[in-house]
Amino acid sequence: MTIQWYPGHMAKARREVATAIRWVDVVLELVDARIPSASRNPVLGELIGDKPRLIVMTRDDLADPDVSRRWIGFFARQGGRAVAVDARSGRGLRGIGGAVRELAAPSVERWKKRGVRNRGVRVLILGIPNVGKSSLINRLAGRSAAKTGDLPGVTRAQQWIRTSEGFELLDTPGILWPKFEDPETGLLLAATGAIKEEILPLEDVAVFLFKRLQLTYPRALAGRYGDLTGEPEDWLEQVGKGRGLLMAGGRVNVAAAAELVCREFRTGRLGRISLEKPPDEAASEGVDKG
């Protein structure tokens, strides 16, 4: 199954980014800490090229902290640099400022040699939809500088924002790639809310979550939904019945049950869960966290 979609505003955003990236010193590439690989847009990698970049793992308050530490180590082994942040509480944000200054130092020095000394460090913020760009910008700016929301596609136009540290941030709309050849990538993105519900049915996403959590966080799954029997495809009926999500005639509202499961995962009601491990751990067993 190939999942294909590419809204017009994303194609436009890609063209704008290709132009803007020439004028910035550092790129902040935002990824979701729960799915650091699936939420990395390969198109952005092509656009960034050899521009200095810092990988910012957002929503770390919802991810397994041990797995996040391992992802930071993985990126370091690949020659990159990454930090994990929680924009809502501000945890981890201090690491961004120092890293940006270090990465921008060669560019700043070149500007000084040209006689430009008061130019702020220009930072381009890139990522997929609903990865927390606006929330991070508001934290860095110390005010509500960018529109925020829980739905993908809230930011539709570029805007420059100055921070208290003297950085000039360029916000851009979230960009997805034209199609997902690997259906699991689409399911991971749907699970975290990065793509709209019209693209993948929530029932499919909820069953995918059941299967992944059964392998990696069975205690968290059982702690939230009790003893689920049979196959994961049957569990929405059991969850719906247990939560009283019934329609006329006593039938379970499976759609409502799927929405419940996805919402509870996205909001952390199942605990701090990571859906991906670093690739160099692919052969290891799943983690069993409560």
Coordinates of N, CA, C and O in Angstrom, one line a residue, residues 1-124:
M1 N 0.8 -1.2 0.0 CA 0.0 0.0 0.0 C 0.9 1.2 0.0 O 1.8 1.4 0.8
T2 N 0.7 2.1 -1.0 CA 1.4 3.4 -1.0 C 0.4 4.5 -0.6 O -0.7 4.6 -1.2
I3 N 0.8 5.3 0.4 CA -0.1 6.4 0.8 C 0.4 7.7 0.1 O 1.6 8.0 0.3
Q4 N -0.5 8.3 -0.7 CA 0.0 9.4 -1.5 C -0.9 10.6 -1.3 O -2.2 10.5 -1.3
W5 N -0.3 11.7 -1.0 CA -1.0 13.0 -0.9 C 0.0 14.1 -0.9 O 1.1 13.9 -0.6
Y6 N -0.4 15.3 -1.4 CA 0.6 16.4 -1.4 C -0.2 17.7 -1.6 O -0.3 18.2 -2.7
P7 N -0.8 18.2 -0.5 CA -1.5 19.5 -0.6 C -0.7 20.6 -1.3 O 0.5 20.7 -1.1
G8 N -1.4 21.4 -2.0 CA -0.7 22.5 -2.8 C 0.1 23.4 -1.9 O 1.2 23.8 -2.4
H9 N -0.3 23.7 -0.7 CA 0.4 24.6 0.1 C 1.8 24.0 0.5 O 2.7 24.7 0.8
M10 N 1.9 22.7 0.6 CA 3.2 22.0 0.9 C 4.1 22.2 -0.2 O 5.3 22.3 0.0
A11 N 3.7 22.0 -1.4 CA 4.5 22.2 -2.6 C 5.1 23.6 -2.7 O 6.2 23.8 -3.0
K12 N 4.2 24.6 -2.3 CA 4.6 26.0 -2.3 C 5.7 26.2 -1.2 O 6.7 26.9 -1.4
A13 N 5.4 25.6 0.0 CA 6.3 25.8 1.1 C 7.7 25.2 0.7 O 8.7 25.8 1.1
R14 N 7.7 24.1 0.0 CA 9.0 23.5 -0.4 C 9.8 24.5 -1.2 O 11.0 24.6 -1.0
R15 N 9.1 25.1 -2.1 CA 9.8 26.1 -3.0 C 10.4 27.3 -2.2 O 11.5 27.8 -2.4
E16 N 9.6 27.7 -1.2 CA 10.0 28.9 -0.4 C 11.2 28.5 0.5 O 12.1 29.3 0.6
V17 N 11.2 27.3 1.0 CA 12.3 26.8 1.8 C 13.6 26.7 1.0 O 14.6 27.1 1.5
A18 N 13.5 26.2 -0.2 CA 14.6 26.1 -1.1 C 15.3 27.5 -1.3 O 16.5 27.6 -1.5
T19 N 14.5 28.5 -1.3 CA 15.0 29.9 -1.5 C 15.6 30.4 -0.2 O 16.7 31.0 -0.2
A20 N 14.8 30.3 0.9 CA 15.2 30.8 2.2 C 16.4 30.2 2.8 O 17.2 30.9 3.5
I21 N 16.7 28.9 2.5 CA 17.7 28.2 3.2 C 19.1 28.8 2.8 O 20.1 28.7 3.6
R22 N 19.2 29.5 1.7 CA 20.5 30.1 1.3 C 20.9 31.3 2.2 O 22.0 31.7 2.3
W23 N 19.9 31.9 3.0 CA 20.1 33.1 3.8 C 20.2 32.8 5.3 O 20.4 33.7 6.0
V24 N 20.2 31.5 5.7 CA 20.2 31.2 7.1 C 21.6 30.6 7.5 O 22.3 30.1 6.6
D25 N 21.9 30.6 8.8 CA 23.1 30.1 9.3 C 23.0 28.7 9.8 O 23.9 27.9 9.7
V26 N 21.9 28.4 10.4 CA 21.6 27.1 11.0 C 20.2 26.6 10.7 O 19.3 27.5 10.7
V27 N 20.0 25.3 10.6 CA 18.7 24.8 10.5 C 18.3 24.0 11.7 O 19.1 23.1 12.2
L28 N 17.2 24.2 12.3 CA 16.6 23.4 13.3 C 15.7 22.4 12.6 O 14.6 22.8 12.1
E29 N 16.0 21.1 12.6 CA 15.2 20.1 12.0 C 14.4 19.4 13.1 O 14.9 18.7 13.9
L30 N 13.1 19.7 13.2 CA 12.2 19.2 14.2 C 11.7 17.8 13.9 O 11.2 17.6 12.8
V31 N 11.8 16.9 14.8 CA 11.3 15.6 14.7 C 10.5 15.2 15.9 O 10.7 15.8 17.0
D32 N 9.5 14.3 15.8 CA 8.8 13.9 17.0 C 9.6 12.9 17.7 O 10.0 11.8 17.2
A33 N 9.8 13.1 19.0 CA 10.7 12.2 19.8 C 10.1 10.8 19.9 O 10.9 9.8 20.1
R34 N 8.8 10.6 19.6 CA 8.2 9.3 19.7 C 8.5 8.5 18.4 O 8.5 7.3 18.4
I35 N 8.8 9.2 17.3 CA 9.1 8.6 16.0 C 10.2 9.4 15.3 O 9.9 9.9 14.2
P36 N 11.4 9.4 15.8 CA 12.4 10.3 15.3 C 12.8 9.9 13.8 O 13.2 10.8 13.1
S37 N 12.6 8.7 13.4 CA 13.0 8.3 12.0 C 11.8 8.6 11.1 O 12.0 9.3 10.1
A38 N 10.6 8.1 11.4 CA 9.5 8.3 10.5 C 9.1 9.8 10.4 O 8.6 10.2 9.3
S39 N 9.4 10.6 11.3 CA 9.1 12.0 11.2 C 10.2 12.9 10.6 O 10.1 14.1 10.6
R40 N 11.2 12.2 10.1 CA 12.2 13.0 9.3 C 11.9 12.9 7.9 O 11.9 11.9 7.2
N41 N 11.6 14.1 7.3 CA 11.2 14.2 5.9 C 12.4 14.1 5.0 O 13.3 15.0 5.1
P42 N 12.5 13.1 4.2 CA 13.7 13.0 3.3 C 13.8 14.1 2.3 O 15.0 14.5 1.9
V43 N 12.7 14.8 2.0 CA 12.8 16.0 1.1 C 13.5 17.1 1.8 O 14.3 17.8 1.2
L44 N 13.3 17.2 3.1 CA 14.0 18.3 3.9 C 15.5 18.0 3.9 O 16.3 19.0 3.8
G45 N 15.9 16.8 4.0 CA 17.3 16.5 3.9 C 18.0 16.9 2.7 O 19.1 17.5 2.7
E46 N 17.3 16.8 1.6 CA 17.8 17.3 0.3 C 17.9 18.8 0.3 O 18.9 19.4 -0.3
L47 N 16.9 19.5 0.9 CA 16.9 20.9 0.9 C 18.0 21.5 1.8 O 18.7 22.5 1.5
I48 N 18.2 20.8 2.9 CA 19.2 21.3 3.9 C 20.6 21.2 3.4 O 21.5 22.0 3.6
G49 N 20.9 20.1 2.7 CA 22.2 19.8 2.2 C 23.3 19.8 3.2 O 23.1 19.1 4.3
D50 N 24.4 20.6 3.1 CA 25.4 20.6 4.1 C 25.3 21.8 5.0 O 26.3 22.1 5.8
K51 N 24.2 22.5 5.1 CA 23.9 23.5 6.0 C 24.0 23.0 7.4 O 23.4 21.9 7.7
P52 N 24.6 23.7 8.4 CA 24.7 23.2 9.8 C 23.3 23.0 10.3 O 22.4 23.9 10.1
R53 N 23.1 21.9 10.9 CA 21.7 21.6 11.5 C 21.8 21.0 12.9 O 22.7 20.3 13.2
L54 N 20.7 21.2 13.6 CA 20.5 20.6 14.9 C 19.2 19.9 14.9 O 18.1 20.5 14.5
I55 N 19.2 18.6 15.2 CA 17.9 17.9 15.2 C 17.3 18.1 16.6 O 17.9 17.8 17.6
V56 N 16.1 18.6 16.6 CA 15.4 18.9 17.8 C 14.2 17.9 18.0 O 13.3 17.9 17.2
M57 N 14.3 17.0 19.0 CA 13.3 16.0 19.2 C 12.2 16.6 20.1 O 12.4 16.8 21.3
T58 N 11.1 17.0 19.5 CA 10.0 17.6 20.3 C 9.1 16.6 20.9 O 9.2 15.4 20.6
R59 N 8.2 17.1 21.8 CA 7.2 16.3 22.5 C 7.9 15.2 23.3 O 7.4 14.1 23.4
D60 N 9.1 15.5 23.8 CA 9.9 14.5 24.6 C 9.1 14.1 25.9 O 9.4 13.1 26.5
D61 N 8.2 15.0 26.3 CA 7.5 14.7 27.5 C 6.5 13.5 27.3 O 6.1 12.8 28.3
L62 N 6.3 13.1 26.0 CA 5.4 12.0 25.7 C 6.2 10.7 25.3 O 5.6 9.7 25.2
A63 N 7.5 10.9 25.1 CA 8.4 9.8 24.7 C 9.0 9.1 25.9 O 9.2 9.7 26.9
D64 N 9.4 7.9 25.6 CA 10.2 7.1 26.6 C 11.5 7.8 26.8 O 12.3 7.8 25.9
P65 N 11.9 8.3 28.0 CA 13.1 9.0 28.2 C 14.4 8.2 27.9 O 15.4 8.7 27.4
D66 N 14.3 6.9 28.2 CA 15.5 6.0 27.9 C 15.7 5.9 26.4 O 16.8 6.0 25.9
V67 N 14.6 5.7 25.7 CA 14.7 5.6 24.2 C 15.2 6.9 23.6 O 16.0 6.9 22.7
S68 N 14.7 8.0 24.1 CA 15.2 9.3 23.6 C 16.7 9.5 23.8 O 17.4 10.0 22.9
R69 N 17.2 9.1 24.9 CA 18.6 9.2 25.2 C 19.4 8.3 24.1 O 20.4 8.7 23.6
R70 N 18.8 7.2 23.8 CA 19.5 6.3 22.8 C 19.4 6.9 21.4 O 20.4 6.7 20.6
W71 N 18.4 7.6 21.1 CA 18.3 8.3 19.8 C 19.3 9.4 19.7 O 19.9 9.6 18.7
I72 N 19.5 10.2 20.8 CA 20.5 11.2 20.8 C 21.9 10.6 20.5 O 22.7 11.1 19.7
G73 N 22.2 9.5 21.2 CA 23.4 8.8 20.9 C 23.5 8.3 19.5 O 24.6 8.3 18.9
F74 N 22.4 7.8 18.9 CA 22.5 7.3 17.6 C 22.8 8.4 16.6 O 23.7 8.3 15.7
F75 N 22.1 9.6 16.8 CA 22.4 10.7 15.9 C 23.9 11.2 16.0 O 24.5 11.5 15.0
A76 N 24.4 11.1 17.2 CA 25.8 11.5 17.4 C 26.7 10.5 16.7 O 27.7 10.9 16.1
R77 N 26.4 9.2 16.7 CA 27.2 8.3 16.0 C 27.2 8.4 14.5 O 28.1 8.0 13.8
Q78 N 26.1 9.1 14.0 CA 25.9 9.3 12.6 C 26.6 10.7 12.2 O 26.5 11.1 11.1
G79 N 27.2 11.3 13.2 CA 27.9 12.6 12.9 C 27.0 13.8 13.1 O 27.4 14.9 12.7
G80 N 25.8 13.6 13.6 CA 24.9 14.7 13.8 C 24.8 15.2 15.3 O 25.6 14.7 16.1
R81 N 23.9 16.1 15.5 CA 23.7 16.6 16.9 C 22.3 16.7 17.1 O 21.5 17.2 16.3
A82 N 21.8 16.3 18.3 CA 20.4 16.3 18.6 C 20.2 16.6 20.1 O 21.0 16.4 20.9
V83 N 19.0 17.3 20.3 CA 18.6 17.5 21.7 C 17.1 17.1 21.8 O 16.4 17.1 20.8
A84 N 16.7 16.8 23.0 CA 15.3 16.4 23.2 C 14.7 17.5 24.1 O 15.3 18.0 25.1
V85 N 13.5 18.0 23.7 CA 12.9 19.1 24.3 C 11.4 18.9 24.6 O 10.7 18.1 23.9
D86 N 10.9 19.6 25.6 CA 9.5 19.6 25.9 C 9.1 21.1 25.8 O 9.4 21.8 26.8
A87 N 8.5 21.6 24.7 CA 8.2 23.0 24.6 C 7.2 23.5 25.6 O 7.2 24.7 25.9
R88 N 6.3 22.6 26.1 CA 5.3 23.0 27.0 C 5.9 23.5 28.3 O 5.5 24.4 28.9
S89 N 6.8 22.7 28.8 CA 7.5 23.0 30.1 C 8.7 23.8 30.0 O 9.2 24.4 30.9
G90 N 9.3 23.8 28.8 CA 10.6 24.5 28.5 C 11.8 23.6 28.8 O 12.9 24.0 28.6
R91 N 11.6 22.4 29.2 CA 12.7 21.5 29.5 C 13.5 21.2 28.2 O 12.9 20.8 27.2
G92 N 14.8 21.3 28.3 CA 15.7 21.0 27.2 C 16.0 22.2 26.3 O 16.9 22.1 25.4
L93 N 15.3 23.3 26.5 CA 15.4 24.4 25.6 C 16.8 25.1 25.7 O 17.3 25.6 24.7
R94 N 17.4 25.0 26.9 CA 18.7 25.7 27.0 C 19.8 25.1 26.1 O 20.7 25.7 25.7
G95 N 19.6 23.8 25.8 CA 20.6 23.1 24.9 C 20.5 23.6 23.5 O 21.5 23.5 22.8
I96 N 19.4 24.2 23.1 CA 19.3 24.7 21.7 C 20.1 25.9 21.5 O 20.9 26.0 20.5
G97 N 20.1 26.9 22.4 CA 20.8 28.1 22.2 C 22.3 27.9 22.1 O 23.0 28.4 21.2
G98 N 22.9 27.1 23.0 CA 24.3 26.9 22.9 C 24.7 26.1 21.6 O 25.8 26.5 21.0
A99 N 23.9 25.2 21.3 CA 24.2 24.4 20.1 C 24.1 25.3 18.8 O 25.0 25.2 17.9
V100 N 23.1 26.1 18.8 CA 23.0 27.0 17.6 C 24.2 28.0 17.5 O 24.7 28.2 16.4
R101 N 24.6 28.5 18.6 CA 25.8 29.4 18.5 C 27.0 28.7 18.0 O 27.8 29.2 17.2
E102 N 27.2 27.5 18.5 CA 28.4 26.7 18.0 C 28.3 26.4 16.5 O 29.3 26.5 15.8
L103 N 27.1 26.0 16.1 CA 27.0 25.6 14.7 C 27.0 26.8 13.8 O 27.5 26.7 12.6
A104 N 26.6 28.0 14.3 CA 26.6 29.2 13.5 C 27.9 29.9 13.5 O 28.1 30.9 12.7
A105 N 28.9 29.5 14.4 CA 30.1 30.3 14.6 C 30.9 30.5 13.2 O 31.3 31.7 13.0
P106 N 31.1 29.5 12.4 CA 31.8 29.8 11.1 C 31.1 30.8 10.2 O 31.7 31.6 9.6
S107 N 29.7 30.7 10.2 CA 29.0 31.7 9.4 C 29.1 33.1 9.9 O 29.3 34.1 9.2
V108 N 29.0 33.2 11.3 CA 29.1 34.5 11.9 C 30.5 35.1 11.6 O 30.6 36.3 11.4
E109 N 31.5 34.3 11.7 CA 32.9 34.8 11.4 C 33.0 35.3 10.0 O 33.7 36.3 9.8
R110 N 32.4 34.6 9.1 CA 32.4 35.1 7.7 C 31.8 36.4 7.5 O 32.3 37.3 6.8
W111 N 30.6 36.6 8.2 CA 29.9 37.9 8.1 C 30.8 39.0 8.7 O 30.8 40.1 8.2
K112 N 31.5 38.7 9.9 CA 32.3 39.7 10.5 C 33.5 40.1 9.6 O 33.8 41.3 9.5
K113 N 34.0 39.2 8.8 CA 35.1 39.5 7.9 C 34.6 40.4 6.8 O 35.4 41.2 6.2
R114 N 33.3 40.3 6.5 CA 32.7 41.2 5.5 C 32.3 42.5 6.1 O 31.8 43.4 5.4
G115 N 32.5 42.7 7.4 CA 32.2 44.0 8.0 C 30.8 44.1 8.6 O 30.4 45.1 9.1
V116 N 30.1 42.9 8.6 CA 28.8 42.9 9.2 C 28.9 42.3 10.6 O 29.2 41.2 10.8
R117 N 28.6 43.2 11.7 CA 28.9 42.7 13.0 C 27.6 42.7 13.9 O 27.6 42.1 14.9
N118 N 26.5 43.3 13.5 CA 25.3 43.3 14.3 C 24.2 42.4 13.7 O 23.1 42.5 14.2
R119 N 24.6 41.6 12.8 CA 23.6 40.7 12.2 C 23.3 39.6 13.2 O 24.2 38.9 13.7
G120 N 22.0 39.3 13.5 CA 21.7 38.2 14.4 C 21.8 36.9 13.7 O 21.8 36.8 12.4
V121 N 22.0 35.8 14.4 CA 22.1 34.5 13.9 C 20.7 34.1 13.3 O 19.7 34.1 14.0
R122 N 20.7 33.7 12.0 CA 19.5 33.4 11.4 C 19.3 31.9 11.4 O 20.1 31.1 10.9
V123 N 18.1 31.5 11.9 CA 17.8 30.1 12.1 C 16.5 29.7 11.3 O 15.5 30.4 11.5
L124 N 16.6 28.7 10.5 CA 15.4 28.2 9.8 C 14.9 27.0 10.5 O 15.6 26.0 10.9

